[in-house]
XYZ file of C-alpha atoms in Angstrom:
354
model
C 2.519 20.052 25.740
C 2.842 23.898 25.585
C 6.586 23.485 24.935
C 5.487 21.621 21.652
C 2.743 24.022 20.894
C 5.200 27.146 21.048
C 7.716 25.258 18.517
C 4.956 24.619 16.220
C 3.669 28.403 16.379
C 7.262 29.261 15.464
C 7.368 26.963 12.768
C 3.962 27.985 11.266
C 5.028 31.685 11.278
C 8.466 30.836 9.510
C 6.311 29.226 6.859
C 4.076 31.928 6.115
C 4.479 35.819 5.774
C 1.850 36.598 8.522
C -0.712 34.591 10.306
C -3.968 36.047 12.120
C -4.930 34.850 15.805
C -7.671 32.937 14.472
C -5.458 31.244 11.809
C -3.062 30.531 14.606
C -5.745 29.241 16.758
C -7.323 26.912 14.311
C -4.039 25.492 13.131
C -2.762 24.962 17.105
C -6.301 23.979 18.189
C -6.777 26.409 20.956
C -8.198 29.573 21.648
C -7.375 33.184 20.261
C -6.725 34.126 24.022
C -4.216 31.373 24.288
C -2.491 32.519 21.097
C -2.119 35.823 22.420
C -0.456 34.562 25.532
C 1.792 32.251 23.604
C 2.884 34.970 21.455
C 4.184 37.011 24.590
C 5.759 34.118 25.873
C 8.170 33.504 22.980
C 8.620 37.442 22.858
C 9.810 37.109 26.151
C 11.876 34.353 25.449
C 13.721 36.227 22.899
C 11.842 35.103 19.896
C 11.043 38.182 17.533
C 7.264 37.867 17.280
C 5.347 40.931 16.137
C 1.658 41.731 16.553
C 0.241 43.806 13.777
C -2.926 45.819 14.898
C -5.748 46.447 12.799
C -8.339 44.970 10.493
C -5.460 43.175 8.384
C -3.283 42.485 11.486
C -1.546 39.306 12.527
C 1.621 37.678 13.966
C 4.927 37.694 12.153
C 8.406 37.023 12.700
C 11.099 39.862 12.168
C 14.723 40.351 11.876
C 15.290 37.147 9.530
C 14.412 34.787 12.334
C 14.450 31.597 10.368
C 16.712 28.400 9.209
C 16.931 27.747 5.334
C 17.559 24.372 3.642
C 19.618 25.534 0.568
C 20.603 23.851 -2.510
C 17.112 22.292 -3.221
C 15.369 22.988 -6.690
C 11.680 23.192 -6.997
C 11.417 19.637 -8.602
C 13.345 18.347 -5.480
C 11.262 20.114 -3.055
C 8.046 18.883 -4.562
C 9.328 15.462 -4.689
C 10.076 15.375 -1.004
C 6.550 16.012 -0.034
C 5.723 12.983 -2.404
C 7.637 10.767 -0.108
C 4.882 10.150 2.525
C 1.991 8.204 2.070
C -0.840 9.932 3.973
C -3.218 7.132 4.808
C -0.355 4.693 5.715
C 1.128 7.341 7.976
C -1.936 7.582 9.839
C -2.620 3.970 10.067
C 0.655 3.358 11.729
C 0.188 6.166 14.096
C 2.799 8.668 12.454
C 0.409 11.293 11.090
C 1.417 13.948 13.866
C 5.038 13.051 13.338
C 4.749 13.574 9.446
C 2.926 16.795 9.790
C 5.432 18.154 12.144
C 8.200 17.139 9.981
C 6.541 18.629 6.918
C 6.189 21.805 8.641
C 9.863 21.919 9.696
C 10.878 21.324 6.036
C 8.510 24.328 5.059
C 9.666 26.649 7.320
C 13.324 25.986 6.324
C 12.607 26.163 2.576
C 13.609 29.578 0.694
C 10.607 31.764 0.478
C 10.063 30.886 -3.397
C 9.704 27.107 -2.518
C 7.334 26.996 0.077
C 4.309 26.394 -1.958
C 5.844 22.827 -2.947
C 3.625 20.934 -0.641
C 0.671 22.530 -1.926
C 1.699 22.127 -5.709
C 2.606 18.608 -5.115
C -0.573 17.497 -3.294
C -2.555 19.206 -6.023
C -1.065 17.123 -8.640
C -0.577 13.674 -7.093
C -2.296 11.602 -4.546
C -1.820 8.025 -3.660
C -4.909 5.756 -3.028
C -3.564 2.533 -1.724
C -6.682 0.424 -0.985
C -8.045 -1.666 -3.733
C -11.621 -0.965 -5.105
C -14.907 -2.241 -3.935
C -13.478 -2.943 -0.396
C -13.818 -1.085 2.983
C -10.196 -0.394 4.058
C -9.628 -1.723 7.565
C -6.718 -0.740 9.590
C -5.351 -3.747 11.558
C -5.663 -3.137 15.510
C -2.055 -3.965 16.032
C -0.336 -2.248 13.265
C 0.846 0.780 15.204
C 2.237 -1.849 17.954
C 3.616 -3.498 14.988
C 5.326 -0.180 13.479
C 6.836 0.811 16.721
C 8.814 -2.396 16.938
C 10.053 -1.848 13.305
C 11.095 1.359 14.083
C 12.934 0.579 17.011
C 14.510 -2.717 15.758
C 12.962 -4.280 18.962
C 12.388 -8.121 19.070
C 8.715 -9.089 19.671
C 6.373 -12.016 20.941
C 3.542 -12.458 18.513
C 0.558 -14.607 18.433
C -0.211 -15.220 14.846
C -3.216 -17.205 13.096
C -1.942 -19.635 10.707
C -4.307 -21.761 8.209
C -7.854 -21.273 7.259
C -11.193 -22.698 8.241
C -11.171 -25.945 10.619
C -7.313 -25.909 10.398
C -6.892 -22.473 11.878
C -4.793 -22.347 14.814
C -2.766 -19.768 16.851
C 1.077 -19.704 17.075
C 3.510 -18.114 18.923
C 6.910 -16.670 17.240
C 9.507 -14.564 18.732
C 10.045 -12.367 15.737
C 12.666 -9.757 14.489
C 10.571 -6.991 12.630
C 12.094 -5.645 9.527
C 9.677 -3.861 7.512
C 5.813 -3.092 6.713
C 4.667 -3.055 3.245
C 0.805 -2.033 2.398
C -0.354 -4.087 -0.864
C -3.439 -3.013 -2.262
C -5.144 -2.157 1.303
C -3.419 -5.366 3.172
C -0.603 -4.678 5.700
C 2.230 -7.391 5.758
C 5.338 -7.678 8.006
C 8.475 -8.888 6.739
C 10.502 -10.479 9.695
C 12.557 -13.442 10.780
C 12.148 -15.722 13.615
C 14.731 -15.156 16.342
C 17.500 -17.124 15.827
C 16.920 -17.947 12.384
C 18.347 -16.653 9.029
C 15.372 -16.804 6.579
C 13.034 -14.094 6.437
C 9.210 -14.523 6.273
C 6.191 -12.216 5.401
C 2.788 -12.151 7.911
C -0.172 -10.506 7.472
C -0.824 -7.910 10.218
C -4.312 -8.388 10.305
C -3.636 -12.133 11.640
C -1.544 -11.144 14.636
C -3.932 -11.573 17.827
C -1.344 -10.132 20.014
C 2.094 -8.194 19.888
C 4.436 -7.501 23.067
C 8.125 -6.693 23.470
C 9.833 -9.972 23.594
C 10.700 -11.208 27.272
C 13.922 -11.009 29.167
C 16.749 -13.140 27.556
C 20.178 -12.931 28.228
C 21.037 -14.567 25.161
C 19.137 -11.983 23.193
C 18.937 -8.425 23.967
C 15.668 -6.512 23.384
C 16.963 -5.210 20.217
C 18.148 -6.906 17.190
C 20.938 -5.898 15.103
C 19.824 -5.474 11.462
C 21.072 -7.421 8.540
C 22.726 -4.658 6.613
C 22.508 -6.657 3.293
C 18.569 -6.631 3.573
C 16.534 -4.772 1.252
C 12.956 -4.232 1.628
C 11.951 -3.350 -1.833
C 14.106 -6.130 -3.263
C 12.869 -8.715 -0.860
C 9.389 -7.793 -1.525
C 9.398 -8.160 -5.189
C 10.978 -11.507 -5.090
C 8.923 -12.794 -2.499
C 5.554 -11.326 -4.292
C 6.830 -13.028 -7.458
C 7.240 -16.196 -5.889
C 3.765 -16.150 -4.381
C 2.112 -15.495 -7.533
C 3.699 -18.318 -8.982
C 2.957 -20.477 -6.066
C -0.747 -20.114 -6.409
C -1.032 -21.025 -9.756
C -1.194 -24.972 -9.173
C -2.916 -26.212 -12.616
C -3.423 -25.446 -16.008
C -6.295 -25.210 -18.412
C -6.513 -25.119 -22.394
C -8.336 -22.668 -23.989
C -9.004 -21.086 -27.329
C -9.166 -17.231 -27.414
C -10.511 -14.911 -30.036
C -8.561 -11.897 -31.040
C -10.857 -9.685 -28.733
C -9.893 -12.415 -25.707
C -6.142 -12.155 -26.328
C -6.532 -8.377 -25.596
C -8.735 -8.576 -22.674
C -6.973 -11.696 -20.947
C -4.800 -9.471 -18.621
C -7.840 -7.825 -17.233
C -9.035 -11.161 -16.208
C -6.475 -13.345 -14.916
C -3.709 -12.622 -12.494
C -1.047 -10.600 -13.741
C 1.451 -13.531 -13.545
C -0.634 -15.961 -15.264
C -1.061 -13.413 -18.190
C 2.657 -12.979 -18.184
C 3.195 -16.639 -18.308
C 0.866 -17.033 -21.109
C 1.785 -14.062 -23.446
C 4.641 -15.727 -24.995
C 2.809 -18.812 -25.696
C -0.240 -16.465 -27.265
C 2.520 -14.891 -29.501
C 3.653 -18.402 -30.877
C 0.100 -19.660 -31.020
C -0.824 -16.609 -33.054
C 1.958 -16.776 -35.294
C 1.341 -20.567 -35.848
C -2.162 -19.859 -36.895
C -1.076 -17.124 -39.370
C 1.022 -19.567 -40.932
C -1.568 -21.981 -41.019
C -4.147 -19.634 -42.496
C -5.784 -18.764 -39.265
C -8.015 -20.628 -36.944
C -11.411 -19.794 -37.018
C -11.165 -16.211 -37.780
C -7.852 -15.551 -35.749
C -8.703 -17.459 -32.579
C -5.468 -19.075 -30.857
C -5.112 -22.053 -28.415
C -2.950 -21.569 -25.448
C -2.196 -23.285 -22.284
C -3.003 -20.966 -19.100
C -1.647 -21.566 -15.640
C -4.651 -20.862 -12.807
C -4.864 -21.297 -9.327
C -7.819 -23.753 -9.772
C -10.583 -24.740 -11.670
C -13.259 -22.937 -9.701
C -11.077 -19.568 -9.970
C -10.580 -20.338 -13.793
C -14.193 -20.516 -14.210
C -14.822 -17.081 -12.543
C -11.871 -15.458 -14.232
C -12.636 -16.848 -17.797
C -16.573 -16.294 -17.634
C -15.594 -12.546 -17.789
C -14.507 -13.221 -21.341
C -17.963 -14.428 -22.401
C -18.186 -15.659 -25.965
C -14.379 -14.921 -26.702
C -13.124 -17.874 -24.915
C -13.762 -21.610 -25.340
C -12.173 -24.052 -22.753
C -10.825 -27.185 -24.268
C -9.221 -28.739 -21.229
C -9.964 -30.167 -18.712
C -13.269 -31.941 -19.582
C -14.767 -30.891 -16.028
C -14.236 -27.434 -16.907
C -15.435 -27.346 -20.175
C -18.747 -29.597 -18.852
C -19.149 -26.523 -16.282
C -19.120 -24.051 -18.915
C -21.506 -25.762 -21.541
C -23.930 -26.322 -18.513
C -23.614 -22.597 -18.086
C -24.133 -22.018 -21.514
C -27.472 -23.924 -21.493
C -28.503 -22.127 -18.187
C -27.984 -18.867 -20.130
C -29.865 -19.922 -23.059
C -32.932 -20.759 -21.193
C -32.551 -17.715 -18.795
C -32.677 -15.469 -22.404
C -35.518 -17.603 -23.990
C -33.521 -19.757 -26.409
C -33.747 -23.393 -26.887
C -30.084 -23.963 -27.591
C -26.451 -22.192 -27.022
C -24.470 -21.370 -29.947
C -22.122 -23.914 -31.072
C -19.333 -21.074 -31.312
C -16.658 -21.015 -33.911
C -15.883 -24.291 -35.525
C -12.564 -25.634 -34.682
C -10.241 -26.637 -37.583
C -8.103 -29.696 -37.746
């Protein structure tokens, strides 16, 4: 414990011209008397710690006692300090290790670059969780992260399904990587003995333990050198987005509805509709317009219920044409709104041409 504190004290003094006993005590979370004793111990061990007396005194290193990283430009040094995700590191239990690493890098940088960590932090910040949700760290995330770093097989209990169909399964996994997506942690892994990679939500793990002894499988697995986590996640995320769009609805959109559609539906649905919207708009222009620029498009959606929620946000800028059940739901909603706001009948909307 003390050895680690002494190393940290040296690194702090390397990263700054001078520090008072109070400043060191605050950084090291000890008393000023302990700082004095530690400085004496370092001096006796040959580390040139010098104490300046007086009102503006403090501790400093003399004799050029430092290690420098050479060849780094300012932009490169600042980019280096952007490589971490503070919240994610904290949730995985790596905050102390990351802090020590940043301190070592700061201490080794040239004096002109030692403010790189501050300049980067003042200009960029990553807030990973989504809006309007309380971020919750999965209880077993640190254990999963340890296994990922150590290439260690684990026996995991995992909840599959939903509602009355939810059940707990047991799998021996080879954990390859962790992904933080919109505040949710996912594990990319493969079942021991299988080739295919799968994705698991970390908050659905109920137990994670080192895999039991097996003569056929060592405790640590050999990683597939061709596996690339970013490429795998991009492909899997795209597959997932497409897989949830199981049905289609036909709608008419005003120019304003076309503009705000990407803000109301899934990105993959908006992308799938974008080309059709452009073609529909061009066709409508050739016909001299459709009710003031309205265009008809088939939109992939997850379900009628989800489509109703998403398209409601467009208000009068969208008209549902099919399926009939969804159109009837919007018609009933329009009647309720008209009654709520003191009107006898809802507007019929723009008359469709043709």
